[in-house]
mmCIF file of C-alpha atoms (C1' of nucleotides) in Angstrom:
data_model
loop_
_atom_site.group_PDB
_atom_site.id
_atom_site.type_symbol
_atom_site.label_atom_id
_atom_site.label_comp_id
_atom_site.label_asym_id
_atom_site.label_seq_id
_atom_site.Cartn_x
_atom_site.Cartn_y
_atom_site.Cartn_z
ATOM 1 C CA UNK A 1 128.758 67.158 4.444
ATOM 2 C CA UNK A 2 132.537 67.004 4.479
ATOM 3 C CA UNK A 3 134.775 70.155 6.130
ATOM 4 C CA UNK A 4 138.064 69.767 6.588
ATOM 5 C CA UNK A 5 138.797 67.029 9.220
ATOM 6 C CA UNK A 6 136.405 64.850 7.119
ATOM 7 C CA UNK A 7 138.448 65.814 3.841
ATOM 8 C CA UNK A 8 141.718 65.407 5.405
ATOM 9 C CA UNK A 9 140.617 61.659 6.866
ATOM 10 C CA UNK A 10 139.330 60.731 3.590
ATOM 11 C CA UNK A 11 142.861 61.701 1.844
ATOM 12 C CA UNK A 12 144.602 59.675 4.308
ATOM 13 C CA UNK A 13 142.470 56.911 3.312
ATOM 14 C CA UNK A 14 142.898 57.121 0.010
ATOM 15 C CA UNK A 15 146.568 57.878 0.268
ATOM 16 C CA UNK A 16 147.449 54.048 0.666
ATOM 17 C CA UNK A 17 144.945 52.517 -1.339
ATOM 18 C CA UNK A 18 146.649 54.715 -4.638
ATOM 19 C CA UNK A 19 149.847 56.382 -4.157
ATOM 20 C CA UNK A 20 152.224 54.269 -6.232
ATOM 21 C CA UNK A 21 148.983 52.553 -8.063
ATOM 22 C CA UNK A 22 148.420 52.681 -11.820
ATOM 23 C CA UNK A 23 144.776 53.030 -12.636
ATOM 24 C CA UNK A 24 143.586 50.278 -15.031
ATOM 25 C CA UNK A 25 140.295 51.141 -15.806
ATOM 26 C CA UNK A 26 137.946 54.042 -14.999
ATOM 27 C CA UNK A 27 134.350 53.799 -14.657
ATOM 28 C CA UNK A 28 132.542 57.246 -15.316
ATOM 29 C CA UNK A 29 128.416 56.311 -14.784
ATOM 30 C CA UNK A 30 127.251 60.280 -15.248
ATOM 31 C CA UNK A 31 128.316 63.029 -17.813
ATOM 32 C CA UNK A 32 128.227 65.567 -14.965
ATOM 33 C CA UNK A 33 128.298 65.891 -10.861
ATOM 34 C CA UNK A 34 128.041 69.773 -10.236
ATOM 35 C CA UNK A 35 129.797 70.516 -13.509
ATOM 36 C CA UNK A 36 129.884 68.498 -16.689
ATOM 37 C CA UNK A 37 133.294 66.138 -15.942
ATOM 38 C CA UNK A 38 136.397 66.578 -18.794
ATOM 39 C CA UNK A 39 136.370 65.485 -22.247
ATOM 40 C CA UNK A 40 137.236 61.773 -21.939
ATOM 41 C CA UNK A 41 137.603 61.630 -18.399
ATOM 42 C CA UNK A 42 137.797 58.539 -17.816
ATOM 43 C CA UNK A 43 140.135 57.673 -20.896
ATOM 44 C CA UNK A 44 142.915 60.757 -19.795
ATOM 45 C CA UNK A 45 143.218 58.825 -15.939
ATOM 46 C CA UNK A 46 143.048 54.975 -17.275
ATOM 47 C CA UNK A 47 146.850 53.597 -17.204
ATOM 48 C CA UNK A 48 147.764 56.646 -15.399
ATOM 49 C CA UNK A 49 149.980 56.218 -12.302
ATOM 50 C CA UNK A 50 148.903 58.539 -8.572
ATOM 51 C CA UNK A 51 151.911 59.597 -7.469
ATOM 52 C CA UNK A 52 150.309 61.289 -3.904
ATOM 53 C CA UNK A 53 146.865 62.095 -2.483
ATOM 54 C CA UNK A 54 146.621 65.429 -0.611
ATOM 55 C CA UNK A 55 144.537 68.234 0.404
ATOM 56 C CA UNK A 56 144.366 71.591 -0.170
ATOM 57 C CA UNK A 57 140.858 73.095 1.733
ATOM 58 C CA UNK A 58 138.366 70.928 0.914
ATOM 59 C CA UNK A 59 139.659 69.459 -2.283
ATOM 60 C CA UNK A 60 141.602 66.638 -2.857
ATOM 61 C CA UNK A 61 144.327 66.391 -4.992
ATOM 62 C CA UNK A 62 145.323 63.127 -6.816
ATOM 63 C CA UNK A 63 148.370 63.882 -8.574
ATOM 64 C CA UNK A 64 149.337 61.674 -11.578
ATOM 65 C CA UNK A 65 152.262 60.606 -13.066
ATOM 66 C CA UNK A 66 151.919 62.292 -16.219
ATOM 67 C CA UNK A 67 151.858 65.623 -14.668
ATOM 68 C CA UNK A 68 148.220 66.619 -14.494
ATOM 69 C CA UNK A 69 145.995 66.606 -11.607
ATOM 70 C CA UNK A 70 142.396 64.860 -10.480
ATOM 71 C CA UNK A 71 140.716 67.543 -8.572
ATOM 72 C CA UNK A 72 137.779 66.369 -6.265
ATOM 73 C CA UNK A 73 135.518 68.291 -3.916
ATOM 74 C CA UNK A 74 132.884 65.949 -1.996
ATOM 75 C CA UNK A 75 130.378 69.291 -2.192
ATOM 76 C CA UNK A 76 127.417 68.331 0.585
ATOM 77 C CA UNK A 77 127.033 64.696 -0.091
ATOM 78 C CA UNK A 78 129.802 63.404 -1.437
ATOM 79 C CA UNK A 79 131.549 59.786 -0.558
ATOM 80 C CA UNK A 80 134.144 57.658 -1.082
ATOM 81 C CA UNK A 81 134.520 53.934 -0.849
ATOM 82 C CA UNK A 82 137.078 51.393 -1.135
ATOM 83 C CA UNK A 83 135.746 47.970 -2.068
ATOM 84 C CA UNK A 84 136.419 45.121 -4.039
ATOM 85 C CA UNK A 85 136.236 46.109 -8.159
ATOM 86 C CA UNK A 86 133.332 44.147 -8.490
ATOM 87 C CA UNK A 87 130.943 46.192 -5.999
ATOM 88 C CA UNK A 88 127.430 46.370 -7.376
ATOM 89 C CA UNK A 89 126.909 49.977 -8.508
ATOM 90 C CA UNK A 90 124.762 52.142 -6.462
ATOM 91 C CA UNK A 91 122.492 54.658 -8.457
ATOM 92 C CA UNK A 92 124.844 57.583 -7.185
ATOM 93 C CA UNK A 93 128.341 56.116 -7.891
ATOM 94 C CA UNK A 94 129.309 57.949 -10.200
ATOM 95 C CA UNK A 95 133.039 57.689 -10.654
ATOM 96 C CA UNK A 96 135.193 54.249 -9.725
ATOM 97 C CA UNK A 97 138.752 53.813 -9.893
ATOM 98 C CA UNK A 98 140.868 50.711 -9.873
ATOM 99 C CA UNK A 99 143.971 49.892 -9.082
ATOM 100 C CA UNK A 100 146.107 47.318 -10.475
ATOM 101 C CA UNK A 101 145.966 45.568 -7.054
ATOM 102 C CA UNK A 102 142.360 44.953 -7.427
ATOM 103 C CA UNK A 103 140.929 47.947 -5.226
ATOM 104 C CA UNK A 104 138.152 50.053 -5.917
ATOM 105 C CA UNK A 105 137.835 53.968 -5.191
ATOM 106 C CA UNK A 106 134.325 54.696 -5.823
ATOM 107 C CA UNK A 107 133.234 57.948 -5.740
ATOM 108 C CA UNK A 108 129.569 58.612 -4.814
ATOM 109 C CA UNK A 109 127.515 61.632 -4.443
ATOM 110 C CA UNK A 110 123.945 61.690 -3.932
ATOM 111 C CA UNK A 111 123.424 65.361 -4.404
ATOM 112 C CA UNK A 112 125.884 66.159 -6.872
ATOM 113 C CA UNK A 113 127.504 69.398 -5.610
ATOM 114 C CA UNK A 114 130.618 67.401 -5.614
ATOM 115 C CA UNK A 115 133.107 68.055 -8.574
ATOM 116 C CA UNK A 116 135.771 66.351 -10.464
ATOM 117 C CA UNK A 117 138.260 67.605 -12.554
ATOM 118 C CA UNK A 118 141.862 66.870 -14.133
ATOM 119 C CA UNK A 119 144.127 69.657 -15.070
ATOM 120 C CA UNK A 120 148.061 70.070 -15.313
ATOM 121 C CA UNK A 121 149.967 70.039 -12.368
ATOM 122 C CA UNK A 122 151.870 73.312 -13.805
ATOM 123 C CA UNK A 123 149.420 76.234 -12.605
ATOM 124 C CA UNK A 124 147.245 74.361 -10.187
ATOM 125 C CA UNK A 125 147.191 77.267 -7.528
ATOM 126 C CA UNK A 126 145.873 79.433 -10.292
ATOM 127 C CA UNK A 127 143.095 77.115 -11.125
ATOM 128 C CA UNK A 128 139.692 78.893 -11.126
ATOM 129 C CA UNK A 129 138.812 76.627 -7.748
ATOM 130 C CA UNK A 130 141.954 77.178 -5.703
ATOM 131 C CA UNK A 131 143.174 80.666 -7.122
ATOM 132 C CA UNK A 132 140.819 82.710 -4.116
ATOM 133 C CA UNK A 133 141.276 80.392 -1.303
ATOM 134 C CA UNK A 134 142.590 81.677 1.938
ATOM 135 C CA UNK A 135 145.460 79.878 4.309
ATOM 136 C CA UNK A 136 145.402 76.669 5.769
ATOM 137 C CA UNK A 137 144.251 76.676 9.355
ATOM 138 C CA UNK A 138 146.393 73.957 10.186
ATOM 139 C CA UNK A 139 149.511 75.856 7.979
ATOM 140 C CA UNK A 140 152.636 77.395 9.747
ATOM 141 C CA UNK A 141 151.648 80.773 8.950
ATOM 142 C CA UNK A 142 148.099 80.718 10.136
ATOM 143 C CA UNK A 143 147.970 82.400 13.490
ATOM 144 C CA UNK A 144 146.257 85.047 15.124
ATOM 145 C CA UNK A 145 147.614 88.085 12.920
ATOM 146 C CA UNK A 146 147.170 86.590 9.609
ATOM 147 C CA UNK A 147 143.256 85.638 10.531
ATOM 148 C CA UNK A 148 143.115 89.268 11.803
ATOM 149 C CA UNK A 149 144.481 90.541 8.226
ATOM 150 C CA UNK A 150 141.712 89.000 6.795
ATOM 151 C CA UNK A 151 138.818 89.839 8.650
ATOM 152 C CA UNK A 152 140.009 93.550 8.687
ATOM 153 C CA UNK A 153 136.746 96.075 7.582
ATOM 154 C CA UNK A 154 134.627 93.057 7.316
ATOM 155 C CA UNK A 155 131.023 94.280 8.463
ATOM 156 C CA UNK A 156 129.462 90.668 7.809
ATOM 157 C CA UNK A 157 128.779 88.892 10.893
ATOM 158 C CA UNK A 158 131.774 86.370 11.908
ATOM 159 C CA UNK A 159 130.183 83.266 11.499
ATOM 160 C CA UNK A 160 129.346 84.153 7.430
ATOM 161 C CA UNK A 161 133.489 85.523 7.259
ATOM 162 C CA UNK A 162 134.975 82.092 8.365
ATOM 163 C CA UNK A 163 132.483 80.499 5.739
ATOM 164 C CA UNK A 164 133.990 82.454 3.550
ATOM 165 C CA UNK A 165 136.544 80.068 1.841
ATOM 166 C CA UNK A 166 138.724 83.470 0.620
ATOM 167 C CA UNK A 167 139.382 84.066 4.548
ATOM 168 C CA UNK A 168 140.253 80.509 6.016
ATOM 169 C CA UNK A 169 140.051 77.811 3.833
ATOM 170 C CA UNK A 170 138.622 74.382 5.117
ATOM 171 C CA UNK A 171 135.813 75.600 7.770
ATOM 172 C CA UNK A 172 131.957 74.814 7.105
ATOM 173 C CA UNK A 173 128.668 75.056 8.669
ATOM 174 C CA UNK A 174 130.046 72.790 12.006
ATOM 175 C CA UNK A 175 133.172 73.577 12.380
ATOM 176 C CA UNK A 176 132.552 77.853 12.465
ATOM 177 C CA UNK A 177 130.101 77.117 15.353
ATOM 178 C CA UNK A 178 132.272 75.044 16.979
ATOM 179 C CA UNK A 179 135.710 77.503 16.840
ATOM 180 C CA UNK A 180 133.371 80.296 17.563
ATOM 181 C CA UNK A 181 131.592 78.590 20.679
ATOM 182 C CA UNK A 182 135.521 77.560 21.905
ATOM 183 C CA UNK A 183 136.683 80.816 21.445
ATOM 184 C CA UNK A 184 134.097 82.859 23.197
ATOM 185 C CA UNK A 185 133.314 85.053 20.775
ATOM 186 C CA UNK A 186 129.259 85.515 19.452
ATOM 187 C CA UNK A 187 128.745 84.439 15.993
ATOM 188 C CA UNK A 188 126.617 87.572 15.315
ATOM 189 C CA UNK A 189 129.663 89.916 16.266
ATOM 190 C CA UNK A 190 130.869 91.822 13.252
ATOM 191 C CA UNK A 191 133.887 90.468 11.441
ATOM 192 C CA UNK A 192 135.811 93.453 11.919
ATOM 193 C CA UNK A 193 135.366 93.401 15.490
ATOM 194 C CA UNK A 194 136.916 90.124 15.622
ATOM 195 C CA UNK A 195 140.064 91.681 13.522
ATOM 196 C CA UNK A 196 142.872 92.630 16.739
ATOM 197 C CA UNK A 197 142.851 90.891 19.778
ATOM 198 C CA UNK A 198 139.874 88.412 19.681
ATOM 199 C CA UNK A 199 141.458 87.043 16.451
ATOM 200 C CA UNK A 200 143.968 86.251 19.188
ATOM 201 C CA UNK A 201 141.713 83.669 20.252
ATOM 202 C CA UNK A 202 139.943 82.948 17.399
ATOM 203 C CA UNK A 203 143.170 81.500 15.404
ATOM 204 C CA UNK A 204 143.832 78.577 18.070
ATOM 205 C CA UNK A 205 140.639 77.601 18.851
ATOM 206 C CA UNK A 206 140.246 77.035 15.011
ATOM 207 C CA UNK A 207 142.966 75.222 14.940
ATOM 208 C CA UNK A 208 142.482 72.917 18.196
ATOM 209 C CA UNK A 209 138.710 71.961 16.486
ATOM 210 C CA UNK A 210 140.042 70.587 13.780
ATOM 211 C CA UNK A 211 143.024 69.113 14.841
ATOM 212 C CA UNK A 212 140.974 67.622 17.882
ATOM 213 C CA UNK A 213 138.471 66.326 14.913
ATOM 214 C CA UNK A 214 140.800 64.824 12.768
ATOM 215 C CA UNK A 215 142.553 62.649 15.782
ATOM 216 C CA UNK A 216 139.155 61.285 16.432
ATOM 217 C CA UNK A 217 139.134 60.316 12.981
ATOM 218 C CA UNK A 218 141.901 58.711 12.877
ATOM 219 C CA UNK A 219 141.690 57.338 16.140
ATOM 220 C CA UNK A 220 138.206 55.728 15.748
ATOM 221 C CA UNK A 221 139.217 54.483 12.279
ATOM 222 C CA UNK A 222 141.603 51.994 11.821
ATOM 223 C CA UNK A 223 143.261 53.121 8.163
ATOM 224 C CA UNK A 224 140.493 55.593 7.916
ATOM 225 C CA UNK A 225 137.814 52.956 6.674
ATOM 226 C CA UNK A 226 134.572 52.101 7.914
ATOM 227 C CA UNK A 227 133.579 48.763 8.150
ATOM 228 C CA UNK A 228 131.355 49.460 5.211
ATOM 229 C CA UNK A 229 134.458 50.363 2.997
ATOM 230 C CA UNK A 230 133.424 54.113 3.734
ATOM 231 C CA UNK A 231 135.845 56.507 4.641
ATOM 232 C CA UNK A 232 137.171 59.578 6.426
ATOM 233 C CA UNK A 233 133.941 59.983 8.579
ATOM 234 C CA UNK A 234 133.434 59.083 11.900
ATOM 235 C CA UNK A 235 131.241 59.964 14.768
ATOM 236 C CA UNK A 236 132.212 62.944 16.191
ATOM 237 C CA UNK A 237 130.789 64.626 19.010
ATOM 238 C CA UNK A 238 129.772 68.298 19.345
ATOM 239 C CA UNK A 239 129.893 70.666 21.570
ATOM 240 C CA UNK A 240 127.255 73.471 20.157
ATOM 241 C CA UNK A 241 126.516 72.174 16.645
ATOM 242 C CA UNK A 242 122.641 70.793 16.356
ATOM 243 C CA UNK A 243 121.775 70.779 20.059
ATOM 244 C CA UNK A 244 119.492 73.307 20.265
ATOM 245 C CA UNK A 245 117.750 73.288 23.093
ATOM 246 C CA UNK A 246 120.808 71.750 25.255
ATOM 247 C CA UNK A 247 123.032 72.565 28.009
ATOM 248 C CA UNK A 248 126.309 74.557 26.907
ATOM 249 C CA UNK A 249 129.092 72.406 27.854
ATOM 250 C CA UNK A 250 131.132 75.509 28.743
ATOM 251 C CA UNK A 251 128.834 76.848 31.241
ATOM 252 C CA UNK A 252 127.485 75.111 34.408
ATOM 253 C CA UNK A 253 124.421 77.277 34.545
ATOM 254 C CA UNK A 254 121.140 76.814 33.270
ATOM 255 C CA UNK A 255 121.770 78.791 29.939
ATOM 256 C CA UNK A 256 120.840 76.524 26.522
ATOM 257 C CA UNK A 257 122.451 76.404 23.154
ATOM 258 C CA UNK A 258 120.297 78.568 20.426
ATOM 259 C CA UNK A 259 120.040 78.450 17.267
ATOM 260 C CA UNK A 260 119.925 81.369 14.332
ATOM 261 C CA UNK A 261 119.982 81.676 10.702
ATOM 262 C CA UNK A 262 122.784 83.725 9.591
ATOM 263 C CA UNK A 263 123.159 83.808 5.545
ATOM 264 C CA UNK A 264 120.434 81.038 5.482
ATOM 265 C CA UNK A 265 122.540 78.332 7.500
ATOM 266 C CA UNK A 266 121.733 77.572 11.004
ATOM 267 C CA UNK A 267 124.032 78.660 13.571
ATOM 268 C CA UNK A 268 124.711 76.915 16.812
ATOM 269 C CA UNK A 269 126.200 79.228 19.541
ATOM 270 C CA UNK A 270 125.545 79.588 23.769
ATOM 271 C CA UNK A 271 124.361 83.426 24.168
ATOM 272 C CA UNK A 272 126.194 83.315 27.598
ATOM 273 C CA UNK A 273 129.624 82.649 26.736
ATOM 274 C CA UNK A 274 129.517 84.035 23.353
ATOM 275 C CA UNK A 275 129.753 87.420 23.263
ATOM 276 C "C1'" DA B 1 133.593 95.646 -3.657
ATOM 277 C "C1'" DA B 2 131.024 93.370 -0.279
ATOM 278 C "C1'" DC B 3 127.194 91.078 0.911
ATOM 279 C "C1'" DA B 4 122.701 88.358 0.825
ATOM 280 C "C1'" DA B 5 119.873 85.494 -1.679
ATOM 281 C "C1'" DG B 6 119.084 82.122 -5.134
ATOM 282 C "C1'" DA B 7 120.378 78.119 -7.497
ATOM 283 C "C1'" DC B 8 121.933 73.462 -7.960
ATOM 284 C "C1'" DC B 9 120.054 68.060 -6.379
ATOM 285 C "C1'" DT B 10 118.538 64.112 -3.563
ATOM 286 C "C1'" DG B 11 117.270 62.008 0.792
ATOM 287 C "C1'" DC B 12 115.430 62.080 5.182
ATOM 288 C "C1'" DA B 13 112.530 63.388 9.209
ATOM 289 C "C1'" DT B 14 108.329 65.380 10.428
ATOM 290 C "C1'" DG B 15 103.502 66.398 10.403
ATOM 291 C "C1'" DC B 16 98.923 66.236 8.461
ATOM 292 C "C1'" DT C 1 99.864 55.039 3.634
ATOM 293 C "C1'" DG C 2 100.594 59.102 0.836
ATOM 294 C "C1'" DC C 3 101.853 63.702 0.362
ATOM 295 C "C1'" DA C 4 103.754 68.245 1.482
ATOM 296 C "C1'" DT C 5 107.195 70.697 3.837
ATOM 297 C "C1'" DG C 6 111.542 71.855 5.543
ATOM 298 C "C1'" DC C 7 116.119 70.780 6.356
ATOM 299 C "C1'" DA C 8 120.926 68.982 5.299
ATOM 300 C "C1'" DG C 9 128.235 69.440 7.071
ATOM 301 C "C1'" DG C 10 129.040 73.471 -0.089
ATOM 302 C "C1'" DT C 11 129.919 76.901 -3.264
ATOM 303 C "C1'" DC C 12 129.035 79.200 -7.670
ATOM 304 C "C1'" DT C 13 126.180 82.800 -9.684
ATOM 305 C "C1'" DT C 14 123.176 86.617 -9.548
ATOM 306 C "C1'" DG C 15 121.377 90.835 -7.911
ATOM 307 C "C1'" DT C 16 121.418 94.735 -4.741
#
DNA sequence: AACAAGACCTGCATGC
DNA sequence: TGCATGCAGGTCTTGT
């Protein structure tokens, strides 16, 4: 489920609840999420100090203080809650972390496309996971030229290039419909089309979605919990995404949102203003 | 090399 | 009620 904004509220949550926190124990309840977890996991991160939480895409990274790395993806399902250490297990939590001030980080996943792993901090970048993933929407350097450098003699359709985590890294199923429907530009259109000055357009509205998502985040979320000890999601409303059928907020005519299947995932886009 | 389809796994809504 | 079907916000792997 989680894209970016959902990622990036989720580190924010965690960020107080461990940075500056040794872990004294580990729970690990499954030998595998999407891919068998680390020799003794949970023994490497016990006693271990997190020295920062951050994001890079849709990972988070935990860094520790004895210079290796957690890495954790949420994949489709994944969650995280902070609770009390004594919170009856769920049948999908599958990691739990505590802190020596008596939290708990519980990682659950339903699905398990999420991932965990713990690698030295010297070469993350070049870790199999991170080593192909395109800029930062939200970096200094991501504008309209750069996002028009990497569409360039792309003949997929633009809604399957910005899922493409080696072009922009962060966007998923919502958030392309959303940038696409803000930015005018038809989700069927060829990715090389986009390249020049659409891309113009394209780079900002990318940018304003998520930024506009992750305020509501943090706006409807005090400390980015949930009063069910969940965090980083929040209710978040749409403009194209699953309202088939609707009214296009951008148009005041009688045209409805559609939805296609591009690359087997449903698209969400007004034919009228998307072109 | 680029692209589409298949695979992974569980839960939920829908319809018969 | 039970059961089958299709769908879900991700991404790695496989095949064309």
């Amino acid at each position: 489920m989680p894209e970016l904004p959902e990622v990036e509220t989720v580190c924010r949550g965690l960020a107080p609840i461990l940075e500056g926190q040794k872990l004294v124990r580990v729970v690990q309840r499954r030998a595998d999420l999407r891919f068998p977890l680390p020799e003794r996991f949970a023994e490497r991160l016990e006693g271990r100090r997190v020295l920062s939480v951050s994001r890079r895409a849709k990972y988070i990274l935990t860094e520790l203080d004895d210079a290796e790395v957690l890495i954790t993806h949420l994949g489709m399902s994944g969650r995280m809650f902070i609770g009390e250490a004594a919170r009856p297990p769920d049948a999908h939590d599958h990691v739990i972390l505590e802190t020596e001030a008596g939290r708990a980080v519980v990682f659950n996943d339903a699905r398990r496309f999420g991932m965990m792993d713990l690698v030295p901090r010297a070469g993350l970048a070049s870790h199999k996971l991170l080593r192909d993933l395109g800029p930062e929407p939200l970096g200094n350097a991501f504008d309209g030229a750069l996002l028009s450098a990497r569409l360039e003699g792309r003949r997929t359709p633009i809604k399957s290039a910005l899922l493409d985590q080696r072009v922009v890294a962060g966007l998923g199923n919502i958030y392309v419909s959303e940038a696409l429907h803000r930015a005018g530009i038809s989700p069927r259109r060829s990715a090389a089309t986009v390249a020049g000055r659409r891309a113009e357009l394209l780079a900002p509205a990318i940018r304003a979605v998520l930024e506009e998502a992750i305020a509501a985040g943090g706006s409807t979320l005090r400390d980015y919990v949930q009063a069910s000890g969940e965090l980083g999601y929040f209710q978040h409303a749409f403009r194209v995404y699953d309202r088939e059928g609707q009214p296009c907020p951008g148009c005041s005519g009688a045209c409805r949102i559609r939805r296609i299947v591009q690359s087997g995932r449903s698209t969400y886009y007004c034919p009228t203003r998307q072109r």
